Coordinates of C-alpha atoms in Angstrom, one line a residue:
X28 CA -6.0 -15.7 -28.5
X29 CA -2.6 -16.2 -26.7
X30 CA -2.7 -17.8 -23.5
X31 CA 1.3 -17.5 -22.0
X32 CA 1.8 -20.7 -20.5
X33 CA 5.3 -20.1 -19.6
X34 CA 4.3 -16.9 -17.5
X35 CA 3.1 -16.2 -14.1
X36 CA -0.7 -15.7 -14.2
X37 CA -2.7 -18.6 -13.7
X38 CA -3.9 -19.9 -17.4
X39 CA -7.6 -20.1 -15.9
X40 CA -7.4 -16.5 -15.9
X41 CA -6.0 -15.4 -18.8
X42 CA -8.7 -17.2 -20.6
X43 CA -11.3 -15.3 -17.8
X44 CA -9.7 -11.6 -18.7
X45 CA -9.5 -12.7 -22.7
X46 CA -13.6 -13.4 -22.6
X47 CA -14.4 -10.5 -20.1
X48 CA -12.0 -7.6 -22.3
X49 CA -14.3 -9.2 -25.1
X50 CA -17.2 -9.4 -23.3
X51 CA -17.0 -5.5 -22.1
X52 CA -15.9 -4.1 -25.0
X53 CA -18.8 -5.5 -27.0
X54 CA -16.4 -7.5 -29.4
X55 CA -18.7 -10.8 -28.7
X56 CA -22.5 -10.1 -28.8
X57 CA -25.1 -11.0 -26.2
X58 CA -26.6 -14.2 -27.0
X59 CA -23.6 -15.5 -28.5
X60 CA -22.6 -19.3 -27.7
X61 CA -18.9 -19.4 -26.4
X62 CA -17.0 -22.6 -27.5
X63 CA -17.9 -26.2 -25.6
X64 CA -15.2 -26.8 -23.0
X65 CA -13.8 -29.2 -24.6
X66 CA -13.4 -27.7 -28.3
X67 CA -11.8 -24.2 -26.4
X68 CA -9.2 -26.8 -24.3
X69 CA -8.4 -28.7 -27.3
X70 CA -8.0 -25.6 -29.4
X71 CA -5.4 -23.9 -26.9
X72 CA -3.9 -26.8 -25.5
X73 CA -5.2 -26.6 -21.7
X74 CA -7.1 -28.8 -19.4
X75 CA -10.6 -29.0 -19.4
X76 CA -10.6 -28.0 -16.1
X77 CA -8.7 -25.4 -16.4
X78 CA -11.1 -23.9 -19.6
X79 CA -14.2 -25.0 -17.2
X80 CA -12.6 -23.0 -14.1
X81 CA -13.1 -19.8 -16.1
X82 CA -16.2 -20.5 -17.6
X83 CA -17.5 -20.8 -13.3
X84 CA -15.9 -17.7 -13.2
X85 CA -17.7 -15.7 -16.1
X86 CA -20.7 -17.1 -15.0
X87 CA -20.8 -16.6 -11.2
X88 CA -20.1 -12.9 -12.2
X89 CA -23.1 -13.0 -14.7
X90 CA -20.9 -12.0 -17.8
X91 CA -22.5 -15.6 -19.3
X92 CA -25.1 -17.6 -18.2
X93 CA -25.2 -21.7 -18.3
X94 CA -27.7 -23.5 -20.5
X95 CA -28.2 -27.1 -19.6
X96 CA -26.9 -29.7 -22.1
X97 CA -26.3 -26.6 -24.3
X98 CA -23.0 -24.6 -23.1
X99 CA -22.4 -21.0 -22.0
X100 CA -24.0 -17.7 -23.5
X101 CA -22.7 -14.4 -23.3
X102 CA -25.1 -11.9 -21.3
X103 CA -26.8 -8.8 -22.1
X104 CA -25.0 -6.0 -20.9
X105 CA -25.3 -3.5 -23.7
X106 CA -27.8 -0.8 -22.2
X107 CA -25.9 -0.4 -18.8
X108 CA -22.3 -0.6 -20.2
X109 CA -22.5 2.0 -22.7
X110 CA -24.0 4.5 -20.0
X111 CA -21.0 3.9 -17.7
X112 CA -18.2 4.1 -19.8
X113 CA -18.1 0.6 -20.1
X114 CA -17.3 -0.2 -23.9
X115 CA -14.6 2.4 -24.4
X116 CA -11.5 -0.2 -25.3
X117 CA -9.3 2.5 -24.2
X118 CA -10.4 2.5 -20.5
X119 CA -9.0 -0.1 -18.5
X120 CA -11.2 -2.7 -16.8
X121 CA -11.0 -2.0 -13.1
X122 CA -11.3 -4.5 -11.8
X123 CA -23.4 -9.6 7.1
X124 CA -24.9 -12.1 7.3
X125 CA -26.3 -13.1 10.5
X126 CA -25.6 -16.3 12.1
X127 CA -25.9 -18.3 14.9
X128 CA -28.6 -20.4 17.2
X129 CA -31.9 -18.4 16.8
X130 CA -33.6 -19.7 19.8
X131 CA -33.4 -20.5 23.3
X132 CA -32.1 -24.2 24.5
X133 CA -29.0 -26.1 23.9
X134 CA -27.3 -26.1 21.0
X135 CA -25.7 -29.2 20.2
X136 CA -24.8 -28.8 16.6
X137 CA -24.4 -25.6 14.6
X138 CA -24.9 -25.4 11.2
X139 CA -25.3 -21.0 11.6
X140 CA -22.5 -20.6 13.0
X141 CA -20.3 -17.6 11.6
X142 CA -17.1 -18.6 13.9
X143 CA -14.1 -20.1 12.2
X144 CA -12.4 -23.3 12.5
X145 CA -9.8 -23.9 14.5
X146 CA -7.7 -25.4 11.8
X147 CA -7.6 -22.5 9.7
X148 CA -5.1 -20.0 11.7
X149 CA -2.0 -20.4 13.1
X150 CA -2.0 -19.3 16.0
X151 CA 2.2 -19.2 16.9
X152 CA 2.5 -17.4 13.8
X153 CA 0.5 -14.5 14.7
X154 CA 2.0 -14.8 18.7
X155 CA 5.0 -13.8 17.0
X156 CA 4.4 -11.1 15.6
X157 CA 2.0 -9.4 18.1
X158 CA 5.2 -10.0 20.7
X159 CA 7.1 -7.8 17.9
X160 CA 4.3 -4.8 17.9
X161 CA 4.8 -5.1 21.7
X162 CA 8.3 -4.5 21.4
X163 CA 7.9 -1.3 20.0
X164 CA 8.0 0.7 23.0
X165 CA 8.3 4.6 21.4
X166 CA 5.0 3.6 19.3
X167 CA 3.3 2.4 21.9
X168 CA 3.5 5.4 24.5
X169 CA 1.2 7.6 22.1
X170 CA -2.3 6.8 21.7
X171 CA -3.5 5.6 18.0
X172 CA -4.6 7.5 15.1
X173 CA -7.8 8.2 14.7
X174 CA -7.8 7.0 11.1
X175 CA -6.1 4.1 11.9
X176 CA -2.6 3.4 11.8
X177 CA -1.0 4.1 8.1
X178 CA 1.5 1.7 7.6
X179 CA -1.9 -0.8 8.1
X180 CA -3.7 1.5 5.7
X181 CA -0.8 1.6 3.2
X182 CA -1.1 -2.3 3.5
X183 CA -4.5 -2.9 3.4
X184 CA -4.7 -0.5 0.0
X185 CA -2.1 -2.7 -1.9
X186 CA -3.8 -5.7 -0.4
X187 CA -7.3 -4.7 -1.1
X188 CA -6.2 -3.3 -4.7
X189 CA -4.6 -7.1 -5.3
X190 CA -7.5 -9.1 -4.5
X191 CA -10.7 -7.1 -4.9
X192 CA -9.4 -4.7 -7.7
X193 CA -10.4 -1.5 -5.6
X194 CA -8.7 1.8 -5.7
X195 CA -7.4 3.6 -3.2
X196 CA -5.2 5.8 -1.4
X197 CA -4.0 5.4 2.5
X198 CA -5.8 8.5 2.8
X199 CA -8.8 7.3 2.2
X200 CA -8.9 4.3 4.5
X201 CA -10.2 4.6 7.8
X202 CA -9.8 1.6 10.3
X203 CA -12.0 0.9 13.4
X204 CA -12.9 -2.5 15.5
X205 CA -15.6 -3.8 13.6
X206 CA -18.1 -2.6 10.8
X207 CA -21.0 -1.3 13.3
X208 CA -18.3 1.5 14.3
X209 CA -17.3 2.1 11.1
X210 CA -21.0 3.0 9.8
X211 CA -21.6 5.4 13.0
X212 CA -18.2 7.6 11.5
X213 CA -19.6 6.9 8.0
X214 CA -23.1 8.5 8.5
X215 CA -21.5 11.6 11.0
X216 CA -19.2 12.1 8.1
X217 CA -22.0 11.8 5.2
X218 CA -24.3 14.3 7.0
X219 CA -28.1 15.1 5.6
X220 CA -30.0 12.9 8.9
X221 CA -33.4 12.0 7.3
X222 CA -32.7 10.3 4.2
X223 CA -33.9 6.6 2.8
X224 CA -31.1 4.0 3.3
X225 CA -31.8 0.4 1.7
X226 CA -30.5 -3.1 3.3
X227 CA -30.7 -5.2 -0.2
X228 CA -30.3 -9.1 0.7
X229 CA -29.4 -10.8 3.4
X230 CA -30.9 -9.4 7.0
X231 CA -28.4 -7.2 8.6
X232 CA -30.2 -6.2 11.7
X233 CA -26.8 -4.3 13.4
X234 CA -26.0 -2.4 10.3
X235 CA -29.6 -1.3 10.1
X236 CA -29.8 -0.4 13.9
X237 CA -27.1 2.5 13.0
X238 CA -29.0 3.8 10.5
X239 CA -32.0 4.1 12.2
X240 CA -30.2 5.8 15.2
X241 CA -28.6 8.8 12.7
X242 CA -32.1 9.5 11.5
X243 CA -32.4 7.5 8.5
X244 CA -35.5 6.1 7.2
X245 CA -34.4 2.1 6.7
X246 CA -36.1 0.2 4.1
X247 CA -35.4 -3.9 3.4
X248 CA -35.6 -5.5 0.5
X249 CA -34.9 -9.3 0.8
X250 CA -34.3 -10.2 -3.2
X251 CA -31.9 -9.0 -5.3
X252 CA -31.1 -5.4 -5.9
X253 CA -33.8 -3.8 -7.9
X254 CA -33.7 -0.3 -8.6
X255 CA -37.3 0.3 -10.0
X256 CA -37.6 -0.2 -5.7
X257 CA -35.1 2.2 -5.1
X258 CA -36.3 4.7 -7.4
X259 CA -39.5 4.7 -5.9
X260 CA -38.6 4.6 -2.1
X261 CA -36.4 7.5 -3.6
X262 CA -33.6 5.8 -1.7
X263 CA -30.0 8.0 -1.5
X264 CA -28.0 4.7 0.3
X265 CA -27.9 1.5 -0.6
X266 CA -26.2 -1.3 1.8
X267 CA -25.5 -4.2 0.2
X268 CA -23.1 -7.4 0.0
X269 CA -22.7 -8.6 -3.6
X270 CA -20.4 -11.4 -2.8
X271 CA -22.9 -13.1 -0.7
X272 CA -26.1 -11.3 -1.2
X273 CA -28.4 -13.7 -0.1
X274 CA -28.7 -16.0 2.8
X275 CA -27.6 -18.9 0.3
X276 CA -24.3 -17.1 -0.2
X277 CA -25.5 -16.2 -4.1
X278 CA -23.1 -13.8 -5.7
X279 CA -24.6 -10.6 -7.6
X280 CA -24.3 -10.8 -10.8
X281 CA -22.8 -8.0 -12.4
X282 CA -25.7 -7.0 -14.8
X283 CA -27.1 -6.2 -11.2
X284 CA -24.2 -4.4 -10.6
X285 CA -24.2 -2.3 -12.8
X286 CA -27.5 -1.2 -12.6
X287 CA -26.9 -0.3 -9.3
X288 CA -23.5 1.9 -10.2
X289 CA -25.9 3.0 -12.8
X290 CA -28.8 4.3 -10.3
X291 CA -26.3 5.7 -7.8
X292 CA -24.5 8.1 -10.8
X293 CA -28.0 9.3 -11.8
X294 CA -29.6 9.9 -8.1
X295 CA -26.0 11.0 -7.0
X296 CA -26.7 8.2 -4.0
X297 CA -23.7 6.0 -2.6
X298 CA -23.8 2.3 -2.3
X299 CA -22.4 1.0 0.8
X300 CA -20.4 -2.5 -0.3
X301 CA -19.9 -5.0 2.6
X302 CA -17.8 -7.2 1.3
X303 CA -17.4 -9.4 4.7
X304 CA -16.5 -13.2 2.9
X305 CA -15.7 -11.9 -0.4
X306 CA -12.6 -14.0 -0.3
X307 CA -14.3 -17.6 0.1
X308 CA -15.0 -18.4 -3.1
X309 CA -14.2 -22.2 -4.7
X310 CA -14.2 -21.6 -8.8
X311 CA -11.6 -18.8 -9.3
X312 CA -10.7 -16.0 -7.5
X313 CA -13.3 -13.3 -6.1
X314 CA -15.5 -11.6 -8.3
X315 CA -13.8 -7.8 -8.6
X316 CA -15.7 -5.2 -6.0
X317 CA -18.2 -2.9 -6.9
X318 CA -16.2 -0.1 -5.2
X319 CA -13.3 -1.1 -8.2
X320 CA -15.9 -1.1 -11.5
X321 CA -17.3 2.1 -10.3
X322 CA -13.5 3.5 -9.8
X323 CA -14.5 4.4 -6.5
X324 CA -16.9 7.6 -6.7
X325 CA -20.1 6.3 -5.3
X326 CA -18.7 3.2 -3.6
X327 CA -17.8 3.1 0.5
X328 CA -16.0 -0.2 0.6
X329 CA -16.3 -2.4 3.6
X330 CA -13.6 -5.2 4.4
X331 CA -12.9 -6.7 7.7
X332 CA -10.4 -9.4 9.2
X333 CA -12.2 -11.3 11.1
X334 CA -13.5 -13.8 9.2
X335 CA -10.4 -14.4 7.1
X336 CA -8.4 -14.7 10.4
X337 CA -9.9 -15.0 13.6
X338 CA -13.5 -13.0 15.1
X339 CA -11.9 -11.6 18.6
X340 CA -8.9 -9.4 16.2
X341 CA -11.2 -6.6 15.7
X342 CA -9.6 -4.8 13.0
X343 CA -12.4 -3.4 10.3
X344 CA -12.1 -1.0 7.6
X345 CA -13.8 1.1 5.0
X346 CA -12.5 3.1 1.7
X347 CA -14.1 6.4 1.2
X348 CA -14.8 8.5 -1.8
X349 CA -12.8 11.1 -2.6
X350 CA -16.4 12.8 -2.6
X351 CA -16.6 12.3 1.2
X352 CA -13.3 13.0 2.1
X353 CA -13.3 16.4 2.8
X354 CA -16.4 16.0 5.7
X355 CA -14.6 13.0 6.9
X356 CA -11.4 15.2 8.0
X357 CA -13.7 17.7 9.8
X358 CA -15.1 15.2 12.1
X359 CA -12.6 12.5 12.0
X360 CA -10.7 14.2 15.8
X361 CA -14.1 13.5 17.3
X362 CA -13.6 10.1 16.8
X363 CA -11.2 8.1 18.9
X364 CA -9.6 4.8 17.4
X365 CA -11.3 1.8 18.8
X366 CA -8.5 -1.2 17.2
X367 CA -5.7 -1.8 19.2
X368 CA -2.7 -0.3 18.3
X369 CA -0.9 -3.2 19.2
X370 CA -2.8 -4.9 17.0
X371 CA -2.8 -3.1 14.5
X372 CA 1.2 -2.9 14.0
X373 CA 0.8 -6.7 13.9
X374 CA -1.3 -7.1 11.1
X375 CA 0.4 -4.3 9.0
X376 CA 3.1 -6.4 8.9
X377 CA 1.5 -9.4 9.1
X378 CA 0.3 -8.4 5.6
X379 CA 3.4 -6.8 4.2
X380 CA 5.8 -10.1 5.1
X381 CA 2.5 -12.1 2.8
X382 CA 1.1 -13.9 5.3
X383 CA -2.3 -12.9 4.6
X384 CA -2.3 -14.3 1.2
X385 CA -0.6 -17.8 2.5
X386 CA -3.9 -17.6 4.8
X387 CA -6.3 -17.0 2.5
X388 CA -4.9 -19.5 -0.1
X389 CA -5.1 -21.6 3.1
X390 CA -8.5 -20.9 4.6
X391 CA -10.2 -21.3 1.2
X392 CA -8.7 -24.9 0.5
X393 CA -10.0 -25.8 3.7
X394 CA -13.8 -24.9 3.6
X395 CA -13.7 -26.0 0.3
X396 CA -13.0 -29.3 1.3
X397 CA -15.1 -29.1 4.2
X398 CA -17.9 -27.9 2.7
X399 CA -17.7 -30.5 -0.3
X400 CA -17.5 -33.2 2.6
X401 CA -20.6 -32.0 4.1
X402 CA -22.5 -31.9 0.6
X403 CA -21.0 -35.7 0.4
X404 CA -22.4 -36.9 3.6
X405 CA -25.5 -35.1 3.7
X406 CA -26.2 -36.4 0.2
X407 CA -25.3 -40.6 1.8
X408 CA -27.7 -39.2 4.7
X409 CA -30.6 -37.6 3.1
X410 CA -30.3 -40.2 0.1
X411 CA -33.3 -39.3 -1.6
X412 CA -34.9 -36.9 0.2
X413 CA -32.8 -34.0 -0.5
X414 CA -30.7 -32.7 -2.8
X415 CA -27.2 -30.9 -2.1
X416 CA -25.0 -28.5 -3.5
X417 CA -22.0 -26.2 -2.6
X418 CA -22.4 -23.0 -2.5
X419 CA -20.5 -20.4 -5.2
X420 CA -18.8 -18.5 -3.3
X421 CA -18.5 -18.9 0.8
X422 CA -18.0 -22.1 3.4
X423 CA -22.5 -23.3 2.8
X424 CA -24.3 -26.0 1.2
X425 CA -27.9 -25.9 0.3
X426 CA -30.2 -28.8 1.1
X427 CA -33.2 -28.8 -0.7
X428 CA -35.4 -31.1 1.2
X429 CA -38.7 -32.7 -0.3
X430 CA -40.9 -32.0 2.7
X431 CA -44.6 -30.4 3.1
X432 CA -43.8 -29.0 6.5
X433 CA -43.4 -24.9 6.5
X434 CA -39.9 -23.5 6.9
X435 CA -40.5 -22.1 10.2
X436 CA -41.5 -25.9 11.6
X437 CA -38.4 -27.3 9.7
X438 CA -36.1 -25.0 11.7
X439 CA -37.7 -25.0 14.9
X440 CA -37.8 -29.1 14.9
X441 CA -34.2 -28.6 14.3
X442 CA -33.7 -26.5 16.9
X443 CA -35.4 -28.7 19.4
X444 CA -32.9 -31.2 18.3
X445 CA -30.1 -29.3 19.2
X446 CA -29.4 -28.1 15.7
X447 CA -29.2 -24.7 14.2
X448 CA -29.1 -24.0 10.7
X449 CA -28.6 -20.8 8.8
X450 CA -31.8 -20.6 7.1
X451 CA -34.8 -22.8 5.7
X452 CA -36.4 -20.8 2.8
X453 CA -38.9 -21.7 0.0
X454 CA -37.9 -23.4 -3.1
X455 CA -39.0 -22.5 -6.3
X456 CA -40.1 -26.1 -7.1
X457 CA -43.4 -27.1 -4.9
X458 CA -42.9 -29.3 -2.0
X459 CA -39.2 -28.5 -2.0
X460 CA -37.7 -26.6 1.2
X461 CA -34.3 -24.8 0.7
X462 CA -31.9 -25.5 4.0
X463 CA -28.6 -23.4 4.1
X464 CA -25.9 -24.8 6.2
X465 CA -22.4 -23.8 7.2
X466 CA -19.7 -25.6 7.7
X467 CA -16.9 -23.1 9.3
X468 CA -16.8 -24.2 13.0
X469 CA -18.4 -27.6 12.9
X470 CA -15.6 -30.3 13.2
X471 CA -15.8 -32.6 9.7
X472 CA -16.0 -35.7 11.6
X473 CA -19.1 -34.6 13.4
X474 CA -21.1 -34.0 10.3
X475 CA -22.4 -37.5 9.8
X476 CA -23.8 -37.3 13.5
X477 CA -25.1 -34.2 13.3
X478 CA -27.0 -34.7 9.6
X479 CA -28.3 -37.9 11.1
X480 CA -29.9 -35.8 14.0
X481 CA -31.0 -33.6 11.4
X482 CA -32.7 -36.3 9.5
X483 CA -34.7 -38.0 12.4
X484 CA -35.4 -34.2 13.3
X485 CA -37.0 -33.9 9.5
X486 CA -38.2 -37.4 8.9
X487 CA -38.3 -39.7 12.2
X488 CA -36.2 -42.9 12.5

């Protein structure tokens, strides 16, 4: 194995893309035991944490799974690799949820909130430059593209290729203010009212309300993907968020993934991949989209800025399918652009000049810490009546709470505390309650306060 220490990619992934070429290509077999962390760092001359970093990473993408006190394993991926393609050495590796107080009554704490903190953007930075799009007078007398404007689109396709290993052309990037828009252009452009459309994961009632209004039959499924469902709700769109599919902010792994790439190529459906806070992630870099293993056929990628920057710059956007294309240009003049244009010069160059990367570099170190810092203090809170962990990927902890109460009773004593969480859900383990909280808005040095609240709200004094 050589690992180029002197170059410019990050050794924790070097030794990620050594195992997952492997991996993929069927070199290492399923079942087989990779070397302990310590044997591989010693071995190639790295730092334990740096071997451990991409171990995280193989795992959170399910390419091995963790034993306790026994090391990593290499997954199963045989049957749904060879049927895409997967295990040819000569083909490179391509690489919503709801939030808020639920309830009526003041709010004093909020643990569900999807805002972002007021740390995390720099706010003179982007002044700057949207005084610069407003200099551009000539560009400014004509109304916007429909598509969106393409020196945006030729950003967010080198952008978007970069970090989530999609694949794209400007052509096939369409830009609107926000995902609900998006979906209503999507479903004019798609055609064929009447078909079966699946929400798999997290509850995205806005997303399902467009579907619903084009004459699709909606069907939810709160687990994981599972396309024995799919096949018999006979489902031809499947909505889904693999980098947080779940209310706990779980990643998909990828044998789920590419089953799913796997059903749509049979049933000739789409997958629809909201991939909203693909870019929060504290153990490597994201996990690559679905809409980049599947080379983009059956894929319509979702992306949006308002989480990685701020929620009131409403620029959204989806990639299309080649597939799709063609219907998309016959109806795209009906559509009027709904981003500013104004604001959309800004980011386009707010991107090319590589400010976005400084801000997500930025934004991640930041919930990282908060969120290990709220894991920290609810731990000293809780003491031995919960247990806490950081989430994989996102800005949440989970709190599993020993407590016979129901999760309904758990959140709404919250609530009448003046605390909203994200979600209370069974554990696996009886007389255990699963708590999901978020840490983007919530200043750090009001999380003791608040988990105390929490506590008396839970346990009394």
């Amino acid at each position: 194995m050589m690992i180029e220490k002197s170059g410019t990619e990050p050794l924790y992934i070097q030794l990620y893309e050594y195992y997952k070429r492997r991996i993929i290509n069927g070199e290492i077999k399923s079942g087989t035991r990779l070397p302990s962390i310590r044997k591989c760092a010693a071995e190639l001359e790295l730092s334990k944490t740096t071997v451990e970093t991409a171990y995280f990473q193989l795992a959170a993408e399910g390419y091995v799974t963790p034993k306790a006190n026994s090391g990593f394993y290499i997954s199963d991926l045989s049957s749904f690799a060879d049927s895409l393609g997967l295990s040819n050495p000569e083909r490179p590796i391509l690489s919503r949820a709801a939030g808020g107080a639920d309830a009526a009554g003041e709010i004093k704490y909020d643990f569900a909130s999807t805002s972002v903190d007021r740390e995390s953007f720099d706010f003179a930075l982007w002044r700057r430059y949207m005084k610069s799009a407003l200099r551009d007078d000539e560009r400014l007398l004509s109304y916007g593209e429909p598509q969106g404007e393409y020196d945006l689109r030729e950003a967010i396709c080198e952008y978007a290729a970069k970090s989530r290993d999609t694949l794209c052309t400007p052509e096939q990037v369409v830009i609107g203010s926000g995902v609900q828009i998006l979906l209503y252009i999507l479903c004019a452009a798609m055609g064929e009212k009447g078909r079966n459309a699946a929400f798999s994961g997290s509850h995205f009632e806005k997303g399902e309300t467009v579907f619903r209004d084009m004459g699709y039959n909606v069907f939810s499924y709160p687990g994981r993907a599972d396309v024995a469902e799919f096949a018999r709700d006979e489902i031809s769109l499947v909505y889904v968020s693999p980098s947080g599919f779940n209310e706990r902010g779980e990643v998909l792994p990828v044998n789920d993934r590419l089953k799913l790439i796997e059903y749509a190529r049979e049933r000739g459906a789409f997958i629809i991949e909201d991939d909203y806070d693909s870019e929060f992630r504290h153990y490597g870099r994201p996990v690559p989209s679905l809409q980049g293993l599947d080379a983009g056929r059956n894929v319509v990628y979702l992306g949006t800025f308002s989480k990685l920057l701020i929620p009131s710059l409403r620029v959204s956007f989806m990639i299309l399918p080649s597939s799709i294309m063609p219907k998309y240009e016959k109806i795209k003049n009906s559509y009027s652009q709904t981003a500013s244009k104004a604001e959309q010069i800004a980011l386009g160059r707010f991107i090319r000049d590589g400010h976005l990367s400084s801000q997500i570099r930025k934004v991640r170190k930041l919930y990282m810490n908060k969120s290990r810092k709220l894991c920290g203090d609810a731990e000293q809170i809780f003491g031995e009546k919960a247990k806490c962990e950081v989430s994989e990927g996102g800005f949440l902890i989970r709190l599993d709470v020993k407590s016979d109460k129901g999760c309904d009773e758990l959140k709404e004593s919250a609530r009448k505390a003046g605390i909203a969480v994200r979600a209370v859900t069974e554990s696996e383990e009886e007389g255990i309650k699963s708590a999901v909280l978020s840490c983007s808005s919530m200043p750090s040095e009001n999380f003791m306060e608040a988990l105390g609240v929490l506590y008396e709200a839970w346990f009394g004094k």
